[in-house]
mmCIF file of C-alpha atoms in Angstrom:
data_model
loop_
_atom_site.group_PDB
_atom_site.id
_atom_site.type_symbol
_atom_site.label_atom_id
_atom_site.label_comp_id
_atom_site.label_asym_id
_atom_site.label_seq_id
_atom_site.Cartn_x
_atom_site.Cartn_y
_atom_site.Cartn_z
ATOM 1 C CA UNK A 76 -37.047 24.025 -87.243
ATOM 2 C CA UNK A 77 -35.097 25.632 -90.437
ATOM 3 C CA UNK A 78 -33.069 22.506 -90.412
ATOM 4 C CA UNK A 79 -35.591 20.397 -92.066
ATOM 5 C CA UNK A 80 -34.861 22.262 -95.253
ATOM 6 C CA UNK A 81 -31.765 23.210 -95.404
ATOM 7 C CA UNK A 82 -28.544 21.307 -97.041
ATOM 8 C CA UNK A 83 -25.916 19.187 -95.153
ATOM 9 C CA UNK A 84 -23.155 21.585 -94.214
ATOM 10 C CA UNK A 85 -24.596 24.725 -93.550
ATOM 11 C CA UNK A 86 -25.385 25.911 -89.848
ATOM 12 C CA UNK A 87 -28.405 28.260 -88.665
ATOM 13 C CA UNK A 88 -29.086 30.042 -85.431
ATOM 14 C CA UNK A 89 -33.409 30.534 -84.950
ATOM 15 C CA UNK A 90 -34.820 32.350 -81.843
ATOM 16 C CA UNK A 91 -38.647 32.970 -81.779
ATOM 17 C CA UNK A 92 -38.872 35.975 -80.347
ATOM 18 C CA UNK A 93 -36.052 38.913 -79.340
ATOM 19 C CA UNK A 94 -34.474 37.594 -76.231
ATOM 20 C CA UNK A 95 -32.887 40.310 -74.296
ATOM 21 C CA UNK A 96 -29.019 40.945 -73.251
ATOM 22 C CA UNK A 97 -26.843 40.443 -76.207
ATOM 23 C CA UNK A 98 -24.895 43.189 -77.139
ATOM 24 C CA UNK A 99 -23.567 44.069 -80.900
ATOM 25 C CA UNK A 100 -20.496 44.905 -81.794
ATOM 26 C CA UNK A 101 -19.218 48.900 -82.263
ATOM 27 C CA UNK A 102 -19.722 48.719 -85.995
ATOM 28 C CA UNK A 103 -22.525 47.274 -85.486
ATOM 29 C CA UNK A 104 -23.855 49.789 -83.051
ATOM 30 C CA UNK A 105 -23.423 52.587 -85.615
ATOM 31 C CA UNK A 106 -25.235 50.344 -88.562
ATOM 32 C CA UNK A 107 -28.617 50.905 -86.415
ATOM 33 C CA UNK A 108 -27.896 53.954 -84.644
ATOM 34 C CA UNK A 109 -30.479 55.561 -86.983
ATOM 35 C CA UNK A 110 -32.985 53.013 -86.759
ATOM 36 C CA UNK A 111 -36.833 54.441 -87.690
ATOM 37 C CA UNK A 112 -38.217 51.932 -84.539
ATOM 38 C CA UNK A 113 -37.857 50.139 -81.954
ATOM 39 C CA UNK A 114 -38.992 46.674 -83.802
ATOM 40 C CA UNK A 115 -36.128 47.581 -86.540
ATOM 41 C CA UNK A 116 -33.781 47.865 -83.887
ATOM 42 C CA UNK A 117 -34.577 44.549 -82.375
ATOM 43 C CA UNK A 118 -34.991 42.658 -85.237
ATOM 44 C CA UNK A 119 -31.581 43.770 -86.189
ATOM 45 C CA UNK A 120 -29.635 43.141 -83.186
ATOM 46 C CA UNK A 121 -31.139 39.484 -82.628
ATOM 47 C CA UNK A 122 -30.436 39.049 -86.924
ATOM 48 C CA UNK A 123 -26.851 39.845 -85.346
ATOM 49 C CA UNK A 124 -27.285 37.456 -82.471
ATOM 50 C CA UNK A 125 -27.992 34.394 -84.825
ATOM 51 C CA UNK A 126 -25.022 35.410 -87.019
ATOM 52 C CA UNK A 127 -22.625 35.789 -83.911
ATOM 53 C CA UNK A 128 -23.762 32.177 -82.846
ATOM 54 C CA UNK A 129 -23.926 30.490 -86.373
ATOM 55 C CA UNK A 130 -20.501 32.002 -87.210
ATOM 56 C CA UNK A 131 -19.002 30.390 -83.496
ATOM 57 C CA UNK A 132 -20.465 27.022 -84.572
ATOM 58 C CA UNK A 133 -18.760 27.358 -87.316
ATOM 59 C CA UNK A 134 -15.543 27.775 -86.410
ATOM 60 C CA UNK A 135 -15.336 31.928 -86.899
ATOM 61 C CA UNK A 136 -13.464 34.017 -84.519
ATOM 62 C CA UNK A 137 -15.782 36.900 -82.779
ATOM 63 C CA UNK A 138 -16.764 39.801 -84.985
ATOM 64 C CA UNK A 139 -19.305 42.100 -86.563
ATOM 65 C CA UNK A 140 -21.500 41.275 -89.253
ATOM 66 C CA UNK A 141 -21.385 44.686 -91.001
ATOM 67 C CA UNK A 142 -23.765 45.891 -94.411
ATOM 68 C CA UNK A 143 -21.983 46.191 -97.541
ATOM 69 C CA UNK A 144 -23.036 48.942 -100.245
ATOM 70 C CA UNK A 145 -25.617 46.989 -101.533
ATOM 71 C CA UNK A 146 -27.268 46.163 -97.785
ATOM 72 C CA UNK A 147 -26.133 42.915 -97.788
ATOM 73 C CA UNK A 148 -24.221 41.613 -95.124
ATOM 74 C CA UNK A 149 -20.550 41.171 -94.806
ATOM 75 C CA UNK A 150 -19.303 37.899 -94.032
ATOM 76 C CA UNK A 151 -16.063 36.776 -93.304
ATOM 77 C CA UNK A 152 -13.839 35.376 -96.285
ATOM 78 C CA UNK A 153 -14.905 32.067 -97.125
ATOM 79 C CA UNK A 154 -17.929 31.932 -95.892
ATOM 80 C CA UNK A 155 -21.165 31.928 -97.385
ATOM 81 C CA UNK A 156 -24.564 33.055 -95.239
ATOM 82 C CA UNK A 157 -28.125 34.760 -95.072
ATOM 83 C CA UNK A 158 -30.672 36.590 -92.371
ATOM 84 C CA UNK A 159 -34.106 36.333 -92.274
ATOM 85 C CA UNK A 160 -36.401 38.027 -89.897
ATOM 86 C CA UNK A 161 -40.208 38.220 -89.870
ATOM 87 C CA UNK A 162 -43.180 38.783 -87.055
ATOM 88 C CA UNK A 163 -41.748 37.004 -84.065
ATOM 89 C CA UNK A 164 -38.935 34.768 -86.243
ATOM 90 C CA UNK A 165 -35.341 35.259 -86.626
ATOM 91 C CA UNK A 166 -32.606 33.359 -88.131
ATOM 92 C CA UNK A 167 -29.043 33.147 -89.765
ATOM 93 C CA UNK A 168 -27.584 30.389 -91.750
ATOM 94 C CA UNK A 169 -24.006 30.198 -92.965
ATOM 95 C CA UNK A 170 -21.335 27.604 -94.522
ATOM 96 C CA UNK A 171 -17.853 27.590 -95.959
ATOM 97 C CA UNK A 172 -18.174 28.452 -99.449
ATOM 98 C CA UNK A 173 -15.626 25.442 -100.141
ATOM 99 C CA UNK A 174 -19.238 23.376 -99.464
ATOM 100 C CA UNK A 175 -21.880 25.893 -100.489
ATOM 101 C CA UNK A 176 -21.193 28.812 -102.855
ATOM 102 C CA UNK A 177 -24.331 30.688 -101.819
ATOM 103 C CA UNK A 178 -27.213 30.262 -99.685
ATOM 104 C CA UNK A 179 -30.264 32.291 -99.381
ATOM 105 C CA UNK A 180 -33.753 31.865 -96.455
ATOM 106 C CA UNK A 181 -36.510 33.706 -95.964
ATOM 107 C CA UNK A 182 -39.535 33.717 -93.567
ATOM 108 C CA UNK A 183 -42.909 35.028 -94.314
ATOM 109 C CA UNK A 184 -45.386 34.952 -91.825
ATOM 110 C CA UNK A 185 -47.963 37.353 -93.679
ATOM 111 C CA UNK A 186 -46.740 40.093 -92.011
ATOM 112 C CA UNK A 187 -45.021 42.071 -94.625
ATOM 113 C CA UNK A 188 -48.240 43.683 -97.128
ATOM 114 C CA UNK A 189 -47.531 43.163 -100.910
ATOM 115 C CA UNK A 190 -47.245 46.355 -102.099
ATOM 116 C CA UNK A 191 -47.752 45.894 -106.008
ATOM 117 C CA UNK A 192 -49.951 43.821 -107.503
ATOM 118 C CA UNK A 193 -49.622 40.561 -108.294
ATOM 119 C CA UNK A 194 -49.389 40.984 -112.043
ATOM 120 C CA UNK A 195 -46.180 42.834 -111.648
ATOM 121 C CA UNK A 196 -44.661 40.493 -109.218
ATOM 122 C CA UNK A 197 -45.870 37.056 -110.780
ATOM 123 C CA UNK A 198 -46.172 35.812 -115.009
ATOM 124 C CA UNK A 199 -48.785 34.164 -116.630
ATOM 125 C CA UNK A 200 -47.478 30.721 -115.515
ATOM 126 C CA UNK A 201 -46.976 31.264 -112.089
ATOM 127 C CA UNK A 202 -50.748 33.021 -111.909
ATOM 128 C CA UNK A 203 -52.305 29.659 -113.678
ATOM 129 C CA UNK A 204 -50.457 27.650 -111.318
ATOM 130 C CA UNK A 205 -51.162 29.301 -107.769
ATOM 131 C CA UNK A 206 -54.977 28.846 -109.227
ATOM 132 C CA UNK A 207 -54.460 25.227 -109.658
ATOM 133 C CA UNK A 208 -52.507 24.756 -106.207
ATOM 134 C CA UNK A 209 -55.412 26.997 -104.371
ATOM 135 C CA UNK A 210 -58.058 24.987 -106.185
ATOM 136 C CA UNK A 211 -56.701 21.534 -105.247
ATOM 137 C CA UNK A 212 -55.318 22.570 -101.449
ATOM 138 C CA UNK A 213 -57.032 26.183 -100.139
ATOM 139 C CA UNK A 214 -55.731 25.905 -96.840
ATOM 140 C CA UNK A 215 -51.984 25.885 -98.219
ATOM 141 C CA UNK A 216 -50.629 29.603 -98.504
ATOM 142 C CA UNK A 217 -49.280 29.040 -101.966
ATOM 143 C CA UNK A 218 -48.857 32.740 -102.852
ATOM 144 C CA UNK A 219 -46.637 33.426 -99.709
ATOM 145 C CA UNK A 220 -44.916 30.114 -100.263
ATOM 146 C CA UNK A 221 -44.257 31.575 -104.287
ATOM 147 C CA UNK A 222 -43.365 34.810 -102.935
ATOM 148 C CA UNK A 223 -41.020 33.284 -100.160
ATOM 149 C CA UNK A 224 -39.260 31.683 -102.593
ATOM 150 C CA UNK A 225 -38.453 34.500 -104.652
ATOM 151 C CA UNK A 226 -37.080 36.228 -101.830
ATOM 152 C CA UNK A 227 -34.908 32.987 -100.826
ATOM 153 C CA UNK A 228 -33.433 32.467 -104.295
ATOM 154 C CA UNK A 229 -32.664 35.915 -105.019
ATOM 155 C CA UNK A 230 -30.369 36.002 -101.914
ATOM 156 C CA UNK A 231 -28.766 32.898 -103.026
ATOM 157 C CA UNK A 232 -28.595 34.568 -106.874
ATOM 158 C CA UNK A 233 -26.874 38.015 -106.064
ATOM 159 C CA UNK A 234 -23.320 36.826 -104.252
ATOM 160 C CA UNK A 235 -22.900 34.548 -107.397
ATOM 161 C CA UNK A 236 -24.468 37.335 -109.983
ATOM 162 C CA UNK A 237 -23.717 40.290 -108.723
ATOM 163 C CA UNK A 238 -27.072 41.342 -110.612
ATOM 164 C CA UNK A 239 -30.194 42.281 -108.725
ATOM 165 C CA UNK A 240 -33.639 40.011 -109.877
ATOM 166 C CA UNK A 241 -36.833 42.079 -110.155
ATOM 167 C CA UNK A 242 -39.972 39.726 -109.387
ATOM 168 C CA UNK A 243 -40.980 39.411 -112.694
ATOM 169 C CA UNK A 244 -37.378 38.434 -114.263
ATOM 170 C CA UNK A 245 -37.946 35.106 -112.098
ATOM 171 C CA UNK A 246 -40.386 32.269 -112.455
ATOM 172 C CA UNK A 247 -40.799 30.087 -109.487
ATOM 173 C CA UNK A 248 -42.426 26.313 -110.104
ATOM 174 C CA UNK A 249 -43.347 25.269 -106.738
ATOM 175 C CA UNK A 250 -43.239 21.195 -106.636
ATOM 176 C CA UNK A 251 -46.419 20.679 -103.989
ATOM 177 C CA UNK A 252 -45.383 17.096 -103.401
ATOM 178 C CA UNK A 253 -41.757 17.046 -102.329
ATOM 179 C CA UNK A 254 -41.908 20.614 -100.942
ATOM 180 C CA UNK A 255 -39.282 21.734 -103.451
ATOM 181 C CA UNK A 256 -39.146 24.868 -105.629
ATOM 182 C CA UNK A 257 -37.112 25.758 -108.533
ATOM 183 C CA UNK A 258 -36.209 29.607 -109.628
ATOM 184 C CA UNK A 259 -35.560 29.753 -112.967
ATOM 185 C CA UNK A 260 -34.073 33.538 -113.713
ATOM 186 C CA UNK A 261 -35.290 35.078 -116.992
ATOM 187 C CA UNK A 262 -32.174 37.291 -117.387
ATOM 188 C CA UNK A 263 -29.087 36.341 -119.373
ATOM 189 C CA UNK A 264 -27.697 33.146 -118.279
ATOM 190 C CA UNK A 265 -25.269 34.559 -114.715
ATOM 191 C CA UNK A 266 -21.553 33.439 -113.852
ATOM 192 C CA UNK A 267 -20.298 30.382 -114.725
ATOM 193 C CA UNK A 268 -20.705 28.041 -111.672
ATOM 194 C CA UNK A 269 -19.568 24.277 -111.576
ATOM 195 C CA UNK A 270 -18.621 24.594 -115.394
ATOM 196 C CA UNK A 271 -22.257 25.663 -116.317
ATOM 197 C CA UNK A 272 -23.980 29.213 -116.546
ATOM 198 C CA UNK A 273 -26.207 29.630 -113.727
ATOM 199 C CA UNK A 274 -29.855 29.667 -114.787
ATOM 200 C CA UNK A 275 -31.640 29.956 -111.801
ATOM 201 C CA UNK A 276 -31.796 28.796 -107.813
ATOM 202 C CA UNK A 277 -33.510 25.341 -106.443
ATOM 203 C CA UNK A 278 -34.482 25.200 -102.812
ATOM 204 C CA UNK A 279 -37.230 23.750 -100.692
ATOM 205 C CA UNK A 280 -39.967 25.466 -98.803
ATOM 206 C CA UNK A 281 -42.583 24.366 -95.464
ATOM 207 C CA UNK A 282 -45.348 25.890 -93.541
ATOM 208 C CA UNK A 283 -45.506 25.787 -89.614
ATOM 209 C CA UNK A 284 -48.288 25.129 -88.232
ATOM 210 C CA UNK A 285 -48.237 28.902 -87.261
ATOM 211 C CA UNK A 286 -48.829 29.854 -90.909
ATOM 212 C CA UNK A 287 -45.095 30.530 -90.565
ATOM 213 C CA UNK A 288 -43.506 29.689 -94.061
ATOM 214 C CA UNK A 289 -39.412 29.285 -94.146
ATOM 215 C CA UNK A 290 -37.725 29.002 -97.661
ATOM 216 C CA UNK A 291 -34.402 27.951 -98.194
ATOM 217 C CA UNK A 292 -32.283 27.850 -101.462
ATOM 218 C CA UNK A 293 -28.538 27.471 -102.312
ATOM 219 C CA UNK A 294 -25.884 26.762 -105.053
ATOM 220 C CA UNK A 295 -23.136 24.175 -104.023
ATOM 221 C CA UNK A 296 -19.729 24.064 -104.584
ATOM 222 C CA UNK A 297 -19.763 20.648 -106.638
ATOM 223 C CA UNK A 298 -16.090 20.358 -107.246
ATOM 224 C CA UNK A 299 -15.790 20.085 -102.920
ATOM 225 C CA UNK A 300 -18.916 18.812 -101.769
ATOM 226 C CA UNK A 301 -19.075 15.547 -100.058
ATOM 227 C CA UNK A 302 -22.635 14.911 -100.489
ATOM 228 C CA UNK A 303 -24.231 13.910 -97.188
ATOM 229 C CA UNK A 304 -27.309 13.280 -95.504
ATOM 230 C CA UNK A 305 -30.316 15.366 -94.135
ATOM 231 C CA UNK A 306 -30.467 16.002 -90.224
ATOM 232 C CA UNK A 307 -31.261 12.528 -88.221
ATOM 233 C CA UNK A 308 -34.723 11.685 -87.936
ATOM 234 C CA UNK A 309 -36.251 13.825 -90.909
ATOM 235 C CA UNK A 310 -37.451 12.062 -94.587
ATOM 236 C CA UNK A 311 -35.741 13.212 -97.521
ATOM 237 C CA UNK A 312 -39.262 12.861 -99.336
ATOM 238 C CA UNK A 313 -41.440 14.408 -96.611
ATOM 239 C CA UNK A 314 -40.379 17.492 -95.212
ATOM 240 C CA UNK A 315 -43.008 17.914 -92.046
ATOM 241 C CA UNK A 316 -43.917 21.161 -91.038
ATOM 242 C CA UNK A 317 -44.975 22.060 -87.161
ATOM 243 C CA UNK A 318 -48.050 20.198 -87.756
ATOM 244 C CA UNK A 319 -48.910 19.557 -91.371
ATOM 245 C CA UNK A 320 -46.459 18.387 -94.706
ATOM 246 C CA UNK A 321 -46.069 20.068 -97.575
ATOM 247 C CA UNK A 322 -45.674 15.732 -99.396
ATOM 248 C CA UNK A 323 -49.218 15.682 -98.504
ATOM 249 C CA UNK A 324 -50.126 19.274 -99.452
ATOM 250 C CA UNK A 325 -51.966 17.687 -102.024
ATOM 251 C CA UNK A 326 -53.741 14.907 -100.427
ATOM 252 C CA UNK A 327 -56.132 16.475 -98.163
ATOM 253 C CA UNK A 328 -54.311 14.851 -95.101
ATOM 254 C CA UNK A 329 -53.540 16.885 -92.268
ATOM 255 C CA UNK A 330 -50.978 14.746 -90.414
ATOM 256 C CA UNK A 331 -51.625 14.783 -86.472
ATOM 257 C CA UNK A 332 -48.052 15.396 -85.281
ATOM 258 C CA UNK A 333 -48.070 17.517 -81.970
ATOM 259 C CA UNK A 334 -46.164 21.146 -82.279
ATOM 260 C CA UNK A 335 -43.362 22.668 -80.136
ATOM 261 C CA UNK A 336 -44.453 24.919 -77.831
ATOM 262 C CA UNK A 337 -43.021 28.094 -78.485
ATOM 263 C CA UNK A 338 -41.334 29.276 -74.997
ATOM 264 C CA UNK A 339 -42.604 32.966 -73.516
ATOM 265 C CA UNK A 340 -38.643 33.727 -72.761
ATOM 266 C CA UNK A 341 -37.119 32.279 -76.336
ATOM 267 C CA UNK A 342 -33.568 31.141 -76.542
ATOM 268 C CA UNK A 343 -31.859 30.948 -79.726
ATOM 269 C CA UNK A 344 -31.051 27.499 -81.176
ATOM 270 C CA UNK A 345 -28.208 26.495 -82.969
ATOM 271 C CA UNK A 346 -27.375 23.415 -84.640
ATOM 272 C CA UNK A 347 -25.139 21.770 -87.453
ATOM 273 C CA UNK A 348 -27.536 19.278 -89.016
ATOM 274 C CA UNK A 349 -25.908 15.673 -88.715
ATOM 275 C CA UNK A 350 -23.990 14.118 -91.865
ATOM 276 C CA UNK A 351 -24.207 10.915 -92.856
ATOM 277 C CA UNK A 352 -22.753 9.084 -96.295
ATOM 278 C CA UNK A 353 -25.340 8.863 -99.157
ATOM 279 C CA UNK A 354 -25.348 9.294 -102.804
ATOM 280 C CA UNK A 355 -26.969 12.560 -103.774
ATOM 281 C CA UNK A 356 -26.046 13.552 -107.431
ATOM 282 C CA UNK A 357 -23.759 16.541 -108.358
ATOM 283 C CA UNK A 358 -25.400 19.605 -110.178
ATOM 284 C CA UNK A 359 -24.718 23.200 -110.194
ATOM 285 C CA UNK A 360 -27.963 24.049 -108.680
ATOM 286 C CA UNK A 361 -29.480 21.159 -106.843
ATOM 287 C CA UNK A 362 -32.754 19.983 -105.581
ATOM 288 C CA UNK A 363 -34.466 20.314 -101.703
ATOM 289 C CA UNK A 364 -32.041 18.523 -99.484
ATOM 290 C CA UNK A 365 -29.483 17.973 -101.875
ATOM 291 C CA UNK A 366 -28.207 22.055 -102.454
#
């Protein structure tokens, strides 16, 4: 499902659900030996499970994902990636940083409370624009879909950075029509990427029909990258969620496309989204599909 907004080049694991059996490594082992739950425990080890799997379809020998100092995980050299779990939705996404410097996903599926207000995690922009999104679509979880994003671009930000984002030092202009989203970080400008400072994070963003919302942004390598295409079969302008799009968030339309049943024994999925010559300019940060 992630695949519909992520770049050419980078490859994802997704399980719905915690399918049993799969068995971390050592280091691993001793990451969540202290654990505070049993959800924490499984949310970790099937994390692990679409790392282990992304990694292999990527061409990585076996090994563990460990947590750096910061919590972040370790990846091996060269490689670029990001986990993202949330109620009943797990996922890893990785890519060889000679493609994609950084790449950052998140899932939301209102399951995690907000636990300050949103006047310390949004400005006055942001505010007047949620009220303009609610008040033309109400049935579109914009503040998730803002706060998604955040959480998306600030995992893409920090490899390049080094420099932690609080939710106020970013400002997030969600583009309701091509399901796009740019993070602009109010800090000093960060590293020098491409030949530019980096400024802030562009990625792209859809709702399930679950209410599920998945987030996706990265920074591209643009001195490597052979631009390509999106995965067979999806729009570049429309990216469809499991049952409504966020190109017609606007619109009113509800678009009458049938949803995947999600299986009562999930497996995970992995797949390298197909690539396919096409002319997709060269930024430091770039736009939905084209990161």
């Amino acid at each position: 499902m992630i695949e519909r907004i992520l770049p050419p080049g980078v490859v994802f694991s997704e399980v719905f659900g915690d399918p049993p059996g799969h068995a971390l490594f050592p280091e691993e082992e001793a990451i969540i030996a202290g654990a505070p739950s049993v959800e924490r425990r499984r949310e970790f080890t099937t994390g692990r499970r679409c790392a282990h799997r992304a990694l292999a379809e990527l061409g990585c020998p076996p090994g563990p994902v460990l947590k750096g100092p910061d919590k972040a995980p370790v990846w091996p050299d060269e490689v670029t990636g990001t986990i993202t779990h949330d109620r009943g939705y797990r996922c890893a996404a990785v890519a060889r940083v000679a493609d994609i410097l950084s790449i950052g996903i998140d899932a939301n599926a209102g399951s995690r409370p907000v636990t300050v207000g949103w006047d310390r995690m949004t400005g006055p922009a942001e505010r007047r624009r949620l009220a303009e999104l609610a008040a033309e679509r109400p049935d579109v979880p914009w503040d998730r879909i803002l706060f998604s994003a955040k959480e998306a671009a600030f995992k893409a930000w920090y490899p390049l950075a080094r420099t932690k984002v609080g939710m106020r030092q970013a400002e997030v202009l969600i583009d309701p029509d091509r399901g796009t989203f740019r993070a602009n970080v109010l800090l000093a400008p960060g590293p020098e990427v491409n030949g530019r400072p980096l400024t802030g994070v562009s990625g792209q963003w859809m709702v399930a029909e679950d209410g599920l919302v998945l987030t996706a942004a990265s920074v591209i390598n643009s001195d490597r990258y052979r631009p390509g295409a999106r995965a067979q079969g999806v729009s570049a302008a429309v990216v469809a969620g499991r049952g409504w799009s966020p190109a017609r968030a606007t619109s009113g339309h509800v678009r009458p496309t049938r949803a995947p049943r999600i299986p009562s024994s999930p497996t995970p999925h992995t797949r390298h989204p197909a690539v396919a010559p096409a002319a997709v300019p060269r930024t430091d940060v770039q736009r939905g599909v084209q990161m």
